[in-house]
Coordinates of C-alpha atoms (C1' of nucleotides) in Angstrom, one line a residue:
Chain A
M1 CA -0.2 -0.4 0.2
T2 CA 1.3 3.5 -1.0
A3 CA -0.9 5.8 1.5
A4 CA 1.1 8.4 2.9
V5 CA 1.0 8.0 6.7
L6 CA 1.9 11.6 7.2
P7 CA -0.5 13.9 5.2
A8 CA 1.2 16.7 3.5
E9 CA 0.1 19.5 6.1
P10 CA -3.3 20.2 4.4
E11 CA -4.3 23.8 4.2
P12 CA -7.6 24.7 6.3
P13 CA -10.3 25.9 3.4
T14 CA -10.7 29.8 3.3
P15 CA -14.5 29.5 3.8
A16 CA -16.5 31.8 1.6
G17 CA -17.3 35.6 2.5
Q18 CA -15.3 35.1 5.8
L19 CA -11.8 36.6 7.3
S20 CA -9.1 34.3 7.1
K21 CA -6.3 34.5 9.0
R22 CA -3.9 33.0 6.0
P23 CA -3.3 34.7 2.6
R24 CA -5.8 34.3 0.2
G25 CA -6.4 32.1 -2.7
R26 CA -4.2 29.0 -3.6
P27 CA -1.3 28.8 -1.4
R28 CA 2.3 29.1 -2.7
K29 CA 4.0 26.0 -2.3
T30 CA 7.2 27.2 -1.9
E31 CA 8.8 25.2 -3.8
D32 CA 7.2 21.4 -4.1
E33 CA 3.7 21.5 -5.2
R34 CA 3.5 17.6 -3.9
D35 CA 0.1 17.6 -3.6
D36 CA -2.0 18.8 -6.2
G37 CA -4.0 15.8 -7.2
N38 CA -2.0 14.0 -5.4
R39 CA -4.5 13.7 -1.9
R40 CA -7.0 12.5 -4.3
Q41 CA -4.7 9.8 -5.8
A42 CA -3.6 8.6 -2.4
L43 CA -7.3 8.3 -1.7
L44 CA -7.9 6.3 -4.9
S45 CA -5.1 3.8 -3.9
A46 CA -6.3 3.4 -0.1
A47 CA -10.0 2.9 -1.3
A48 CA -8.7 0.6 -3.6
H49 CA -6.7 -1.3 -1.1
L50 CA -9.1 -1.2 1.2
F51 CA -12.0 -2.3 -0.9
R52 CA -10.3 -5.2 -2.0
V53 CA -9.2 -6.6 1.5
Q54 CA -12.1 -5.7 3.6
G55 CA -15.3 -5.0 0.6
F56 CA -16.7 -2.3 -0.2
D57 CA -19.5 -2.3 2.6
A58 CA -17.3 -3.4 5.4
T59 CA -15.0 0.0 4.2
S60 CA -15.9 3.2 6.1
T61 CA -15.4 6.6 4.4
R62 CA -13.8 7.1 7.6
D63 CA -11.0 4.0 7.4
I64 CA -10.3 5.5 3.6
A65 CA -9.7 9.0 5.4
A66 CA -7.5 7.5 8.2
A67 CA -5.5 5.5 5.8
V68 CA -4.4 8.7 4.2
G69 CA -4.0 11.1 7.0
M70 CA -7.4 12.8 6.9
H71 CA -10.1 13.3 9.0
S72 CA -13.5 12.1 8.7
G73 CA -15.4 14.2 6.3
S74 CA -12.7 14.8 3.9
P75 CA -12.8 12.8 1.4
F76 CA -15.9 14.2 0.7
Y77 CA -14.1 17.2 -0.5
H78 CA -12.4 15.1 -3.1
F79 CA -15.3 12.7 -4.0
K80 CA -18.9 13.5 -4.0
S81 CA -20.2 10.5 -2.1
K82 CA -19.0 7.0 -1.3
D83 CA -20.1 5.9 -4.4
A84 CA -18.6 8.2 -6.9
L85 CA -15.1 7.0 -5.0
L86 CA -15.6 3.3 -6.1
Y87 CA -17.0 4.2 -9.5
A88 CA -13.4 6.4 -9.3
V89 CA -11.3 3.1 -8.5
M90 CA -13.1 0.6 -10.9
E91 CA -12.7 3.1 -13.9
E92 CA -9.0 3.6 -13.0
G93 CA -8.3 0.1 -12.9
M94 CA -10.3 0.0 -16.3
H95 CA -8.0 2.4 -18.2
A96 CA -4.9 0.7 -16.6
A97 CA -6.3 -2.4 -18.0
I98 CA -6.4 -1.5 -21.2
A99 CA -3.6 0.1 -21.6
R100 CA -1.6 -2.8 -20.3
Q101 CA -3.3 -5.1 -22.3
A102 CA -2.8 -3.1 -26.0
K103 CA 1.0 -2.8 -24.9
A104 CA 1.1 -6.2 -24.9
L105 CA -0.8 -6.9 -28.0
L106 CA 2.0 -4.7 -29.8
G107 CA 4.7 -6.8 -29.8
A108 CA 2.5 -9.9 -31.0
A109 CA 1.9 -10.1 -35.1
P110 CA -1.8 -10.5 -36.3
D111 CA -1.0 -14.1 -37.7
Q112 CA 0.3 -15.2 -34.7
P113 CA -2.6 -16.0 -32.3
L114 CA -0.9 -18.3 -29.9
V115 CA 1.3 -15.4 -29.0
Q116 CA -1.5 -13.3 -28.9
I117 CA -3.6 -15.0 -26.8
R118 CA -0.6 -16.1 -24.4
R119 CA 0.0 -12.0 -24.1
L120 CA -3.5 -11.7 -23.4
I121 CA -3.5 -14.2 -20.6
R122 CA -0.2 -12.6 -19.2
A123 CA -1.6 -9.4 -19.2
H124 CA -4.8 -10.1 -17.5
F125 CA -3.0 -11.8 -14.9
D126 CA -0.7 -8.6 -14.3
T127 CA -3.7 -6.7 -13.9
L128 CA -5.5 -9.2 -11.5
L129 CA -2.5 -10.2 -9.3
G130 CA 0.5 -8.0 -10.4
P131 CA 2.0 -6.2 -6.6
G132 CA -0.2 -3.4 -6.3
N133 CA -2.9 -4.0 -8.8
D134 CA -5.9 -3.6 -6.7
F135 CA -8.3 -1.8 -9.1
V136 CA -9.8 -4.4 -11.2
P137 CA -10.1 -6.8 -8.4
V138 CA -12.5 -4.2 -6.5
M139 CA -14.4 -4.2 -10.1
L140 CA -14.6 -7.5 -10.2
Y141 CA -15.9 -8.1 -6.9
E142 CA -17.7 -5.0 -5.9
H143 CA -20.0 -4.8 -9.2
R144 CA -23.1 -4.8 -7.1
S145 CA -22.5 -1.7 -5.2
L146 CA -22.7 0.7 -8.0
N147 CA -25.9 2.2 -9.3
A148 CA -27.1 1.4 -13.2
R149 CA -25.6 4.7 -14.4
Q150 CA -22.1 4.1 -13.2
R151 CA -22.7 0.2 -14.2
A152 CA -23.4 0.9 -18.2
A153 CA -20.5 3.7 -18.1
L154 CA -18.6 0.8 -17.2
A155 CA -19.6 -1.7 -19.0
K156 CA -18.5 0.1 -22.4
L157 CA -15.0 0.0 -21.1
Q158 CA -15.3 -3.7 -20.5
V159 CA -16.4 -3.8 -23.9
D160 CA -13.4 -2.5 -24.9
Y161 CA -11.4 -4.7 -23.1
E162 CA -12.8 -7.9 -24.1
A163 CA -13.0 -7.0 -27.7
A164 CA -9.4 -7.6 -28.1
W165 CA -9.9 -11.2 -26.8
T166 CA -12.7 -11.8 -29.9
P167 CA -10.9 -12.1 -33.0
V168 CA -7.5 -13.6 -31.4
L169 CA -10.1 -16.5 -30.6
E170 CA -11.7 -16.6 -33.7
A171 CA -8.6 -17.4 -35.3
L172 CA -7.7 -19.9 -33.1
H173 CA -10.9 -21.9 -33.5
A174 CA -10.4 -21.6 -37.4
S175 CA -7.1 -23.2 -36.8
G176 CA -8.1 -25.6 -34.8
H177 CA -6.9 -24.5 -31.6
L178 CA -9.8 -24.1 -29.9
R179 CA -13.1 -26.1 -30.2
A180 CA -15.6 -24.7 -28.1
P181 CA -17.8 -22.0 -29.5
V182 CA -15.8 -18.6 -29.6
K183 CA -18.2 -16.2 -27.1
L184 CA -18.6 -19.1 -24.7
S185 CA -14.6 -19.6 -25.1
R186 CA -14.2 -15.8 -24.1
L187 CA -16.4 -16.2 -21.2
L188 CA -15.3 -19.3 -19.5
I189 CA -11.4 -18.4 -20.2
L190 CA -11.8 -14.9 -18.3
G191 CA -14.0 -16.9 -15.7
A192 CA -11.3 -19.1 -14.9
L193 CA -8.8 -16.4 -15.2
N194 CA -10.8 -13.7 -12.8
W195 CA -11.0 -16.4 -10.3
S196 CA -7.5 -16.6 -9.6
V197 CA -7.7 -13.6 -7.2
Q198 CA -9.9 -15.8 -5.1
W199 CA -7.0 -18.6 -4.6
F200 CA -3.4 -17.0 -5.5
D201 CA -1.5 -16.4 -3.0
R202 CA 1.5 -14.3 -4.3
K203 CA 3.9 -15.1 -1.0
K204 CA 3.6 -18.9 -2.0
G205 CA 5.8 -18.0 -4.9
A206 CA 3.9 -19.0 -7.5
S207 CA 4.9 -17.0 -10.8
L208 CA 2.5 -15.4 -13.3
D209 CA 4.3 -17.1 -15.8
G210 CA 3.8 -20.2 -14.5
L211 CA 0.1 -19.5 -14.4
T212 CA 0.0 -18.6 -18.0
D213 CA 1.6 -21.6 -19.0
A214 CA -1.2 -23.6 -17.2
A215 CA -3.7 -21.5 -18.8
M216 CA -2.4 -22.1 -22.1
A217 CA -2.3 -26.1 -21.8
L218 CA -5.9 -26.1 -20.5
F219 CA -7.5 -24.1 -23.3
L220 CA -5.3 -24.8 -26.2
K221 CA -5.4 -27.9 -28.5
E222 CA -1.9 -28.6 -29.9
C223 CA -2.8 -29.5 -33.4
Chain B
M1 CA -37.7 -17.3 -5.0
T2 CA -40.0 -19.2 -2.8
A3 CA -40.3 -16.5 -0.4
A4 CA -44.4 -15.5 0.2
V5 CA -45.6 -12.8 -1.4
L6 CA -48.5 -12.5 0.7
P7 CA -47.2 -12.4 4.3
A8 CA -49.0 -14.4 6.6
E9 CA -50.7 -11.6 7.9
P10 CA -48.8 -10.3 10.4
E11 CA -50.9 -9.0 13.1
P12 CA -50.7 -5.4 14.0
P13 CA -48.4 -4.2 16.8
T14 CA -50.3 -3.8 20.4
P15 CA -48.8 -1.2 21.6
A16 CA -47.3 -0.8 25.2
G17 CA -49.6 -1.1 27.9
Q18 CA -52.7 -2.6 26.4
L19 CA -54.7 -5.3 26.1
S20 CA -54.3 -7.8 23.4
K21 CA -57.1 -9.5 21.9
R22 CA -55.3 -12.6 21.2
P23 CA -54.8 -15.3 23.5
R24 CA -51.6 -15.7 25.3
G25 CA -49.2 -18.3 25.2
R26 CA -48.0 -20.5 22.1
P27 CA -51.1 -21.0 19.7
R28 CA -52.3 -24.5 19.6
K29 CA -51.5 -25.7 16.3
T30 CA -55.0 -27.7 16.1
E31 CA -53.6 -30.7 14.3
D32 CA -50.6 -29.9 11.7
E33 CA -47.7 -28.7 13.3
R34 CA -46.3 -27.5 9.6
D35 CA -44.3 -24.9 10.9
D36 CA -41.7 -26.7 13.0
G37 CA -38.7 -26.2 11.2
N38 CA -40.8 -24.7 8.6
R39 CA -40.2 -20.6 9.6
R40 CA -36.8 -21.5 9.8
Q41 CA -36.2 -22.8 6.4
A42 CA -38.3 -20.0 4.7
L43 CA -36.0 -17.6 7.0
L44 CA -32.9 -19.7 5.1
S45 CA -34.5 -19.2 1.5
A46 CA -35.6 -15.5 1.7
A47 CA -32.2 -14.9 3.2
A48 CA -30.5 -17.1 0.6
H49 CA -32.0 -15.2 -2.2
L50 CA -31.9 -12.0 -1.0
F51 CA -28.3 -12.3 0.0
R52 CA -27.7 -13.4 -3.6
V53 CA -29.7 -10.6 -5.3
Q54 CA -28.7 -7.8 -3.1
G55 CA -25.4 -8.7 -1.2
F56 CA -24.9 -9.6 2.2
D57 CA -24.0 -6.2 3.6
A58 CA -27.2 -4.5 1.1
T59 CA -29.7 -6.9 2.5
S60 CA -30.8 -6.1 6.2
T61 CA -32.4 -8.4 8.6
R62 CA -35.6 -6.5 8.6
D63 CA -35.6 -7.5 4.9
I64 CA -35.8 -11.0 5.6
A65 CA -37.6 -10.8 8.2
A66 CA -40.4 -8.8 5.7
A67 CA -39.7 -11.5 2.9
V68 CA -41.5 -14.4 5.0
G69 CA -43.7 -11.9 6.7
M70 CA -42.0 -11.7 10.3
H71 CA -41.4 -8.3 12.5
S72 CA -38.0 -6.9 12.7
G73 CA -36.7 -8.9 15.8
S74 CA -38.3 -12.1 14.9
P75 CA -35.1 -13.8 13.1
F76 CA -33.2 -13.6 15.8
Y77 CA -35.7 -15.9 17.9
H78 CA -34.2 -18.4 15.1
F79 CA -30.7 -17.6 14.3
K80 CA -28.4 -15.7 16.8
S81 CA -26.9 -13.3 14.7
K82 CA -27.0 -12.0 10.8
D83 CA -24.0 -13.8 10.7
A84 CA -25.0 -17.0 12.1
L85 CA -28.0 -17.1 9.4
L86 CA -25.4 -16.5 6.5
Y87 CA -23.1 -19.1 7.6
A88 CA -26.3 -21.3 7.7
V89 CA -27.3 -20.8 4.1
M90 CA -23.5 -21.6 2.9
E91 CA -23.8 -24.8 4.8
E92 CA -26.8 -26.0 3.4
G93 CA -25.7 -25.1 -0.2
M94 CA -22.7 -27.1 0.2
H95 CA -24.4 -29.9 1.8
A96 CA -26.8 -30.3 -1.1
A97 CA -24.0 -29.6 -3.6
I98 CA -21.7 -32.6 -2.2
A99 CA -24.6 -34.4 -2.2
R100 CA -25.8 -33.7 -5.5
Q101 CA -22.5 -34.6 -7.0
A102 CA -22.5 -37.6 -5.5
K103 CA -25.4 -38.7 -6.9
A104 CA -24.1 -37.7 -10.5
L105 CA -21.1 -39.8 -10.1
L106 CA -23.1 -42.9 -9.2
G107 CA -23.7 -43.6 -12.9
A108 CA -20.4 -43.6 -14.1
A109 CA -17.9 -45.8 -14.1
P110 CA -14.5 -45.5 -12.5
D111 CA -12.7 -46.5 -15.9
Q112 CA -14.4 -43.3 -17.8
P113 CA -13.5 -40.5 -16.6
L114 CA -14.6 -38.6 -19.9
V115 CA -17.9 -39.5 -18.4
Q116 CA -17.2 -38.5 -14.7
I117 CA -15.7 -35.0 -15.4
R118 CA -18.7 -34.3 -17.7
R119 CA -20.9 -35.6 -14.7
L120 CA -19.0 -33.3 -12.2
I121 CA -19.0 -29.9 -14.7
R122 CA -23.1 -30.9 -15.6
A123 CA -23.9 -31.2 -11.5
H124 CA -21.6 -28.3 -10.9
F125 CA -23.8 -26.0 -13.1
D126 CA -26.7 -27.3 -11.7
T127 CA -25.5 -26.4 -8.3
L128 CA -24.8 -22.7 -9.3
L129 CA -27.8 -21.9 -12.3
G130 CA -30.2 -24.3 -11.5
P131 CA -33.7 -22.6 -10.6
G132 CA -34.0 -21.8 -6.6
N133 CA -30.5 -22.3 -6.2
D134 CA -29.3 -19.7 -4.6
F135 CA -27.3 -21.0 -1.4
V136 CA -23.7 -22.1 -3.2
P137 CA -23.3 -18.6 -5.2
V138 CA -24.2 -16.7 -1.8
M139 CA -21.1 -19.1 -0.5
L140 CA -19.0 -17.9 -3.5
Y141 CA -19.7 -14.8 -3.4
E142 CA -20.2 -13.4 0.3
H143 CA -17.0 -15.6 1.8
R144 CA -15.6 -12.4 3.1
S145 CA -18.5 -11.5 5.5
L146 CA -17.6 -14.6 7.7
N147 CA -15.5 -14.9 10.7
A148 CA -12.4 -17.4 10.9
R149 CA -14.1 -19.8 12.7
Q150 CA -16.9 -20.2 9.9
R151 CA -14.5 -19.9 7.1
A152 CA -12.6 -22.7 8.6
A153 CA -16.1 -24.9 9.3
L154 CA -16.6 -23.9 5.8
A155 CA -13.3 -24.9 4.2
K156 CA -13.9 -28.5 5.1
L157 CA -16.9 -28.7 3.2
Q158 CA -15.1 -27.3 0.4
V159 CA -12.2 -29.5 0.5
D160 CA -14.7 -32.4 0.6
Y161 CA -16.3 -31.3 -2.9
E162 CA -13.5 -30.6 -4.5
A163 CA -11.9 -34.2 -3.9
A164 CA -14.2 -35.8 -6.2
W165 CA -12.5 -33.5 -8.5
T166 CA -9.0 -34.7 -8.5
P167 CA -8.8 -38.2 -9.0
V168 CA -11.0 -37.7 -12.3
L169 CA -8.2 -35.1 -13.5
E170 CA -5.5 -37.3 -12.6
A171 CA -6.6 -40.1 -14.9
L172 CA -7.6 -37.4 -17.5
H173 CA -4.0 -36.4 -17.6
A174 CA -2.4 -39.8 -17.8
S175 CA -4.6 -40.6 -20.5
G176 CA -3.7 -37.2 -22.2
H177 CA -6.8 -35.2 -22.2
L178 CA -5.7 -32.6 -19.9
R179 CA -2.4 -31.4 -20.3
A180 CA -2.0 -29.0 -17.7
P181 CA -0.8 -29.8 -14.3
V182 CA -4.0 -31.4 -12.0
K183 CA -4.2 -28.6 -9.3
L184 CA -4.1 -25.7 -11.7
S185 CA -6.5 -27.3 -13.6
R186 CA -9.0 -27.7 -11.0
L187 CA -8.4 -24.3 -10.0
L188 CA -8.8 -22.9 -13.1
I189 CA -11.8 -24.9 -14.2
L190 CA -13.9 -24.7 -11.3
G191 CA -13.1 -20.8 -11.4
A192 CA -14.2 -21.0 -15.3
L193 CA -17.6 -22.1 -13.8
N194 CA -17.9 -20.1 -10.9
W195 CA -18.0 -17.1 -13.0
S196 CA -20.8 -18.1 -15.1
V197 CA -22.8 -16.9 -11.8
Q198 CA -21.8 -13.3 -13.2
W199 CA -22.8 -13.7 -17.0
F200 CA -25.3 -16.8 -17.3
D201 CA -28.9 -15.7 -17.6
R202 CA -31.6 -18.6 -17.3
K203 CA -34.1 -16.5 -19.4
K204 CA -31.9 -16.1 -22.5
G205 CA -32.5 -19.7 -23.1
A206 CA -29.2 -21.4 -22.9
S207 CA -29.1 -24.5 -21.5
L208 CA -26.9 -26.2 -19.0
D209 CA -25.9 -28.8 -21.4
G210 CA -25.3 -26.7 -23.7
L211 CA -22.8 -25.2 -21.5
T212 CA -21.1 -28.0 -20.4
D213 CA -20.6 -29.1 -24.2
A214 CA -18.7 -25.9 -24.2
A215 CA -16.4 -26.3 -21.2
M216 CA -15.8 -30.0 -22.4
A217 CA -14.6 -28.9 -25.8
L218 CA -12.9 -25.9 -23.8
F219 CA -11.1 -27.9 -21.2
L220 CA -10.1 -31.3 -22.8
K221 CA -8.1 -33.0 -25.8
E222 CA -9.6 -35.3 -28.1
C223 CA -6.6 -37.6 -28.2
Chain C
dC1 C1' -9.5 19.9 4.5
dC2 C1' -11.3 20.2 9.4
dT3 C1' -14.8 20.6 13.3
dA4 C1' -19.0 19.4 15.1
dC5 C1' -22.6 17.6 13.9
dC6 C1' -27.1 15.2 12.2
dG7 C1' -30.5 11.9 10.6
dA8 C1' -30.9 7.1 9.3
dT9 C1' -30.0 2.6 9.5
dC10 C1' -29.0 -1.5 11.3
dG11 C1' -28.2 -5.7 14.2
dG12 C1' -29.5 -7.0 18.1
dT13 C1' -31.6 -7.8 23.0
dA14 C1' -35.2 -7.8 27.2
dG15 C1' -39.2 -9.2 28.1
dG16 C1' -43.4 -10.9 27.3
Chain D
dC1 C1' -42.7 -14.9 17.2
dC2 C1' -44.2 -9.7 18.7
dT3 C1' -42.8 -5.0 21.2
dA4 C1' -40.1 -1.5 22.0
dC5 C1' -36.3 0.2 22.2
dC6 C1' -30.9 1.0 22.6
dG7 C1' -26.4 1.7 21.1
dA8 C1' -23.3 2.1 17.6
dT9 C1' -22.0 3.2 12.8
dC10 C1' -21.9 5.2 9.1
dG11 C1' -22.6 8.4 4.7
dG12 C1' -23.0 13.0 4.4
dT13 C1' -23.0 18.2 5.3
dA14 C1' -22.5 23.2 7.0
dG15 C1' -19.9 26.4 8.0
dG16 C1' -15.6 28.0 8.4

DNA sequence: CCTACCGATCGGTAGG
DNA sequence: CCTACCGATCGGTAGG
């Protein structure tokens, strides 16, 4: 976890129409301006971690505030509701996942679906199980706590993410490496990977490469 | 869902210090005493359904009481805490799952691992997706809400359940139908199946047999 | 971003 | 199983 224990001395708010003992306007951070979007990002990371470990409902906004050295009401200065914070965590997770996936596919030629699928799987494990990657697991397991509007917005990102799998699976189906229908294959494969969040233990020394090998061996035929 | 829609007419509250028009004491059930463990079971079913649809934290004990026509404090006559109710739901789910699995395996000869795995998969889909089977999905997705003691007790049942898969997967590995390591295969396969709870839609006309076919085709080699 | 606080909800209980 | 209630927690806010 990266949440600061000692907060960077947040400046007291200057209320509307009232005298403040401090200079008006944005306080001139002498040289370093280390807390611009910084506090917001700290809240996001702390929330992602706590939501993942304890669950959304079991985590109070006070917990999150304390994790970054704020007081109980302060998170609402950055996020208008606990829900909005949850949504922001998930959105950031999906953006990172899509970027990681696109990057992974860059090195694989389109006519090598076996290489592509391996990279997709490996990138997915990274997103789920990589150190500090709490954001997507939260999305997978706290989906229900979103309202309809938020869910719809996230669904678009998920469609984008999963869209990358379809042509690869179709190529594998055509070449005989995949026997099950493409759509069901995608659902079952992603399910198998997603479930790893429940049992994978980083400390037990298992490697994401080993996991990827096993998944490849399980899902793909040799021809 | 089996929760009564029309609750059994919970009598209007008799305010404090006022005479009740009804006889005191336990009402004599004329002949049938149809609600011995009956109310308890009704609570279990209603809780399983609500926990599955809304989640454990988002379901209040008042919701559950209302679903079976009780008043807010009454569930605690049957279960000493909300946690205990959750645990009871999961335990009942696991007992049913183990029984269903054992029954499915009865008809398959030990030397036919392809038949056995198909039956294991089909029984698992039944447990997860069959009509009215809310209990095991609750177990899969509300695990975190248990305390350590309850989690340990359930873990034993899960070990029992998964134990049935190992010899079958070993036979398939030996015969070349399975290429990935047995233990990782079990984890990945069960994950793929468990995740179906997230996307399977009974109304869309998909059949559990079709799903089973797809899973077989995805996981197993032809030889 | 802090202080001080509110209103609502919730699990649980005593006593019948 | 109902009545009446309590104590605690929690998301959120006004005002500074």
